[in-house]
Amino acid sequence: MAAYFNIILLNFSKITNRIKKNEGFKNRIYKDSLGNPTIGYGHLINSKDFFVANKSYSKKILTNIFKKDFEKAVSDFKNNYDSKKLSISSQEVLIEMIFQLGIKKTLKFKKFAEHIKKKHYYLAAFEMMNSLWYKQTPNRVNKLIYILLKSNVKR
């Protein structure tokens, strides 16, 4: 939880609940939209994991893994973005992007990051839509675009 203290304004309960809803939950190994083995709330299984196919795992175990994955996303956000220069909704969107895509793929959204810094939110939204990520998970990206534009764009 120490990773949270520098990003004081965010409602982490809201973000974690939204990520859990967007990811869904499965207590057995399944293939994500790209065919990668995944479990729990969107945990991408890696070589350090020891999950067994066709075995059910408790929600408690998988929720603890989610918490670690979320803390990693927040830590990666803190290490790569200046939260003081970003709106709260921009921070939320970036954290969820990092959770879903990983930091390496999120950092490839260079034009998006520049538009966010300059507060050009429609252009940032365009960069989100103009991506392979959007083609793979359009509903989720549309939800994040809505979050980004809803609180940042004056009507």
PDB file of C-alpha atoms in Angstrom:
ATOM      1  CA  MET A   1       0.000   0.000   0.000  1.00  0.00           C
ATOM      2  CA  ALA A   2       2.975   2.343   0.343  1.00  0.00           C
ATOM      3  CA  ALA A   3       2.869   2.955  -3.414  1.00  0.00           C
ATOM      4  CA  TYR A   4      -0.463   4.746  -2.954  1.00  0.00           C
ATOM      5  CA  PHE A   5       0.597   7.580  -0.675  1.00  0.00           C
ATOM      6  CA  ASN A   6       2.101   9.836  -3.333  1.00  0.00           C
ATOM      7  CA  ILE A   7      -1.076   9.752  -5.381  1.00  0.00           C
ATOM      8  CA  ILE A   8      -3.365  10.979  -2.627  1.00  0.00           C
ATOM      9  CA  LEU A   9      -6.286  12.278  -4.656  1.00  0.00           C
ATOM     10  CA  LEU A  10      -7.216   9.026  -6.337  1.00  0.00           C
ATOM     11  CA  ASN A  11     -10.082   6.856  -5.156  1.00  0.00           C
ATOM     12  CA  PHE A  12      -8.368   3.472  -5.269  1.00  0.00           C
ATOM     13  CA  SER A  13     -11.513   1.595  -4.267  1.00  0.00           C
ATOM     14  CA  LYS A  14     -13.301   3.005  -7.316  1.00  0.00           C
ATOM     15  CA  ILE A  15     -10.416   2.134  -9.644  1.00  0.00           C
ATOM     16  CA  THR A  16      -9.937  -1.397  -8.301  1.00  0.00           C
ATOM     17  CA  ASN A  17     -13.667  -2.103  -8.495  1.00  0.00           C
ATOM     18  CA  ARG A  18     -13.780  -0.832 -12.087  1.00  0.00           C
ATOM     19  CA  ILE A  19     -10.748  -2.913 -13.092  1.00  0.00           C
ATOM     20  CA  LYS A  20     -12.246  -6.012 -11.464  1.00  0.00           C
ATOM     21  CA  LYS A  21     -15.517  -5.437 -13.322  1.00  0.00           C
ATOM     22  CA  ASN A  22     -13.715  -4.862 -16.636  1.00  0.00           C
ATOM     23  CA  GLU A  23     -11.490  -7.914 -16.179  1.00  0.00           C
ATOM     24  CA  GLY A  24     -14.130 -10.277 -14.864  1.00  0.00           C
ATOM     25  CA  PHE A  25     -13.193 -13.133 -12.557  1.00  0.00           C
ATOM     26  CA  LYS A  26     -12.373 -16.752 -13.258  1.00  0.00           C
ATOM     27  CA  ASN A  27     -11.013 -19.116 -10.620  1.00  0.00           C
ATOM     28  CA  ARG A  28      -9.462 -21.381 -13.277  1.00  0.00           C
ATOM     29  CA  ILE A  29      -6.917 -20.720 -16.008  1.00  0.00           C
ATOM     30  CA  TYR A  30      -8.489 -19.271 -19.162  1.00  0.00           C
ATOM     31  CA  LYS A  31      -7.233 -17.661 -22.373  1.00  0.00           C
ATOM     32  CA  ASP A  32      -7.502 -13.873 -22.620  1.00  0.00           C
ATOM     33  CA  SER A  33      -8.536 -12.072 -25.829  1.00  0.00           C
ATOM     34  CA  LEU A  34      -5.038 -12.646 -27.230  1.00  0.00           C
ATOM     35  CA  GLY A  35      -4.921 -16.316 -26.255  1.00  0.00           C
ATOM     36  CA  ASN A  36      -2.615 -15.845 -23.254  1.00  0.00           C
ATOM     37  CA  PRO A  37      -3.149 -17.976 -20.127  1.00  0.00           C
ATOM     38  CA  THR A  38      -4.809 -15.847 -17.465  1.00  0.00           C
ATOM     39  CA  ILE A  39      -6.504 -16.356 -14.092  1.00  0.00           C
ATOM     40  CA  GLY A  40      -8.451 -14.428 -11.470  1.00  0.00           C
ATOM     41  CA  TYR A  41      -8.973 -10.764 -12.289  1.00  0.00           C
ATOM     42  CA  GLY A  42      -6.931 -10.665 -15.471  1.00  0.00           C
ATOM     43  CA  HIS A  43      -3.644 -11.930 -14.031  1.00  0.00           C
ATOM     44  CA  LEU A  44      -1.415 -12.867 -16.956  1.00  0.00           C
ATOM     45  CA  ILE A  45       0.256 -16.120 -15.989  1.00  0.00           C
ATOM     46  CA  ASN A  46       4.044 -15.978 -16.278  1.00  0.00           C
ATOM     47  CA  SER A  47       6.922 -18.383 -15.750  1.00  0.00           C
ATOM     48  CA  LYS A  48       7.078 -17.543 -12.017  1.00  0.00           C
ATOM     49  CA  ASP A  49       3.473 -18.685 -11.446  1.00  0.00           C
ATOM     50  CA  PHE A  50       2.599 -22.245 -10.521  1.00  0.00           C
ATOM     51  CA  PHE A  51      -1.033 -22.586 -11.551  1.00  0.00           C
ATOM     52  CA  VAL A  52      -2.329 -25.983 -12.647  1.00  0.00           C
ATOM     53  CA  ALA A  53      -4.731 -26.370 -15.578  1.00  0.00           C
ATOM     54  CA  ASN A  54      -8.316 -27.364 -14.698  1.00  0.00           C
ATOM     55  CA  LYS A  55      -7.799 -26.601 -11.008  1.00  0.00           C
ATOM     56  CA  SER A  56     -10.014 -24.101  -9.170  1.00  0.00           C
ATOM     57  CA  TYR A  57      -8.349 -21.548  -6.892  1.00  0.00           C
ATOM     58  CA  SER A  58      -9.938 -19.642  -4.029  1.00  0.00           C
ATOM     59  CA  LYS A  59     -11.151 -16.108  -4.515  1.00  0.00           C
ATOM     60  CA  LYS A  60      -8.982 -15.073  -1.547  1.00  0.00           C
ATOM     61  CA  ILE A  61      -5.766 -16.293  -3.227  1.00  0.00           C
ATOM     62  CA  LEU A  62      -6.691 -14.694  -6.547  1.00  0.00           C
ATOM     63  CA  THR A  63      -7.755 -11.423  -4.881  1.00  0.00           C
ATOM     64  CA  ASN A  64      -4.324 -11.234  -3.206  1.00  0.00           C
ATOM     65  CA  ILE A  65      -2.706 -11.694  -6.623  1.00  0.00           C
ATOM     66  CA  PHE A  66      -4.942  -8.908  -7.969  1.00  0.00           C
ATOM     67  CA  LYS A  67      -3.792  -6.609  -5.151  1.00  0.00           C
ATOM     68  CA  LYS A  68      -0.141  -7.263  -6.043  1.00  0.00           C
ATOM     69  CA  ASP A  69      -0.834  -6.689  -9.746  1.00  0.00           C
ATOM     70  CA  PHE A  70      -2.645  -3.443  -8.923  1.00  0.00           C
ATOM     71  CA  GLU A  71       0.172  -2.249  -6.642  1.00  0.00           C
ATOM     72  CA  LYS A  72       2.622  -2.977  -9.465  1.00  0.00           C
ATOM     73  CA  ALA A  73       0.507  -0.926 -11.886  1.00  0.00           C
ATOM     74  CA  VAL A  74       0.455   1.995  -9.426  1.00  0.00           C
ATOM     75  CA  SER A  75       4.201   1.698  -8.850  1.00  0.00           C
ATOM     76  CA  ASP A  76       4.870   1.605 -12.608  1.00  0.00           C
ATOM     77  CA  PHE A  77       2.640   4.665 -12.997  1.00  0.00           C
ATOM     78  CA  LYS A  78       4.546   6.550 -10.279  1.00  0.00           C
ATOM     79  CA  ASN A  79       7.901   5.628 -11.813  1.00  0.00           C
ATOM     80  CA  ASN A  80       6.984   6.755 -15.322  1.00  0.00           C
ATOM     81  CA  TYR A  81       4.501   9.641 -15.037  1.00  0.00           C
ATOM     82  CA  ASP A  82       4.365  12.895 -13.094  1.00  0.00           C
ATOM     83  CA  SER A  83       1.057  12.641 -11.271  1.00  0.00           C
ATOM     84  CA  LYS A  84       1.196  16.306 -10.209  1.00  0.00           C
ATOM     85  CA  LYS A  85       0.825  17.340 -13.843  1.00  0.00           C
ATOM     86  CA  LEU A  86      -2.056  14.991 -14.624  1.00  0.00           C
ATOM     87  CA  SER A  87      -5.752  15.232 -13.849  1.00  0.00           C
ATOM     88  CA  ILE A  88      -7.208  12.605 -11.562  1.00  0.00           C
ATOM     89  CA  SER A  89      -9.088  10.949 -14.401  1.00  0.00           C
ATOM     90  CA  SER A  90      -5.920  10.894 -16.529  1.00  0.00           C
ATOM     91  CA  GLN A  91      -4.128   9.144 -13.664  1.00  0.00           C
ATOM     92  CA  GLU A  92      -6.946   6.620 -13.362  1.00  0.00           C
ATOM     93  CA  VAL A  93      -6.939   5.892 -17.096  1.00  0.00           C
ATOM     94  CA  LEU A  94      -3.170   5.441 -17.145  1.00  0.00           C
ATOM     95  CA  ILE A  95      -3.207   3.104 -14.144  1.00  0.00           C
ATOM     96  CA  GLU A  96      -5.884   0.954 -15.758  1.00  0.00           C
ATOM     97  CA  MET A  97      -3.977   0.953 -19.061  1.00  0.00           C
ATOM     98  CA  ILE A  98      -0.860  -0.191 -17.205  1.00  0.00           C
ATOM     99  CA  PHE A  99      -2.854  -2.880 -15.394  1.00  0.00           C
ATOM    100  CA  GLN A 100      -4.293  -4.217 -18.652  1.00  0.00           C
ATOM    101  CA  LEU A 101      -1.397  -3.712 -21.063  1.00  0.00           C
ATOM    102  CA  GLY A 102       1.667  -3.579 -18.824  1.00  0.00           C
ATOM    103  CA  ILE A 103       4.017  -0.633 -18.548  1.00  0.00           C
ATOM    104  CA  LYS A 104       6.075  -1.452 -21.655  1.00  0.00           C
ATOM    105  CA  LYS A 105       3.052  -1.355 -23.955  1.00  0.00           C
ATOM    106  CA  THR A 106       1.523   1.664 -22.213  1.00  0.00           C
ATOM    107  CA  LEU A 107       4.756   3.630 -22.690  1.00  0.00           C
ATOM    108  CA  LYS A 108       4.454   3.047 -26.443  1.00  0.00           C
ATOM    109  CA  PHE A 109       1.456   5.411 -26.421  1.00  0.00           C
ATOM    110  CA  LYS A 110       3.804   8.398 -26.772  1.00  0.00           C
ATOM    111  CA  LYS A 111       1.396  10.712 -28.632  1.00  0.00           C
ATOM    112  CA  PHE A 112      -1.335   9.866 -26.132  1.00  0.00           C
ATOM    113  CA  ALA A 113       0.963  10.776 -23.225  1.00  0.00           C
ATOM    114  CA  GLU A 114       1.935  14.076 -24.865  1.00  0.00           C
ATOM    115  CA  HIS A 115      -1.716  14.998 -25.420  1.00  0.00           C
ATOM    116  CA  ILE A 116      -2.547  14.154 -21.799  1.00  0.00           C
ATOM    117  CA  LYS A 117       0.307  16.378 -20.549  1.00  0.00           C
ATOM    118  CA  LYS A 118      -0.883  19.249 -22.749  1.00  0.00           C
ATOM    119  CA  LYS A 119      -4.502  18.659 -21.680  1.00  0.00           C
ATOM    120  CA  HIS A 120      -5.538  17.903 -25.278  1.00  0.00           C
ATOM    121  CA  TYR A 121      -8.014  15.253 -24.175  1.00  0.00           C
ATOM    122  CA  TYR A 122      -9.837  14.767 -27.474  1.00  0.00           C
ATOM    123  CA  LEU A 123      -6.536  14.129 -29.209  1.00  0.00           C
ATOM    124  CA  ALA A 124      -5.562  11.709 -26.434  1.00  0.00           C
ATOM    125  CA  ALA A 125      -8.878   9.910 -26.935  1.00  0.00           C
ATOM    126  CA  PHE A 126      -8.195   9.751 -30.670  1.00  0.00           C
ATOM    127  CA  GLU A 127      -4.835   8.083 -29.989  1.00  0.00           C
ATOM    128  CA  MET A 128      -6.599   5.523 -27.806  1.00  0.00           C
ATOM    129  CA  MET A 129      -9.076   4.756 -30.608  1.00  0.00           C
ATOM    130  CA  ASN A 130      -6.354   4.680 -33.242  1.00  0.00           C
ATOM    131  CA  SER A 131      -4.635   1.644 -31.728  1.00  0.00           C
ATOM    132  CA  LEU A 132      -4.506  -2.112 -31.912  1.00  0.00           C
ATOM    133  CA  TRP A 133      -5.560  -2.064 -28.246  1.00  0.00           C
ATOM    134  CA  TYR A 134      -8.858  -0.443 -29.284  1.00  0.00           C
ATOM    135  CA  LYS A 135      -9.446  -3.113 -31.936  1.00  0.00           C
ATOM    136  CA  GLN A 136      -8.799  -5.849 -29.351  1.00  0.00           C
ATOM    137  CA  THR A 137     -10.904  -4.438 -26.477  1.00  0.00           C
ATOM    138  CA  PRO A 138     -13.113  -1.621 -27.852  1.00  0.00           C
ATOM    139  CA  ASN A 139     -15.697  -1.674 -25.056  1.00  0.00           C
ATOM    140  CA  ARG A 140     -13.075  -1.251 -22.363  1.00  0.00           C
ATOM    141  CA  VAL A 141     -11.197   1.466 -24.221  1.00  0.00           C
ATOM    142  CA  ASN A 142     -14.480   3.313 -24.861  1.00  0.00           C
ATOM    143  CA  LYS A 143     -15.176   3.244 -21.107  1.00  0.00           C
ATOM    144  CA  LEU A 144     -11.733   4.709 -20.418  1.00  0.00           C
ATOM    145  CA  ILE A 145     -12.228   7.383 -23.086  1.00  0.00           C
ATOM    146  CA  TYR A 146     -15.513   8.322 -21.423  1.00  0.00           C
ATOM    147  CA  ILE A 147     -13.768   8.628 -18.039  1.00  0.00           C
ATOM    148  CA  LEU A 148     -11.024  10.753 -19.585  1.00  0.00           C
ATOM    149  CA  LEU A 149     -13.380  13.121 -21.399  1.00  0.00           C
ATOM    150  CA  LYS A 150     -16.215  13.285 -18.850  1.00  0.00           C
ATOM    151  CA  SER A 151     -14.276  15.113 -16.165  1.00  0.00           C
ATOM    152  CA  ASN A 152     -11.670  16.894 -18.283  1.00  0.00           C
ATOM    153  CA  VAL A 153     -13.697  18.487 -21.071  1.00  0.00           C
ATOM    154  CA  LYS A 154     -15.873  21.495 -20.273  1.00  0.00           C
ATOM    155  CA  ARG A 155     -19.233  21.608 -22.012  1.00  0.00           C
TER     156      ARG A 155
END
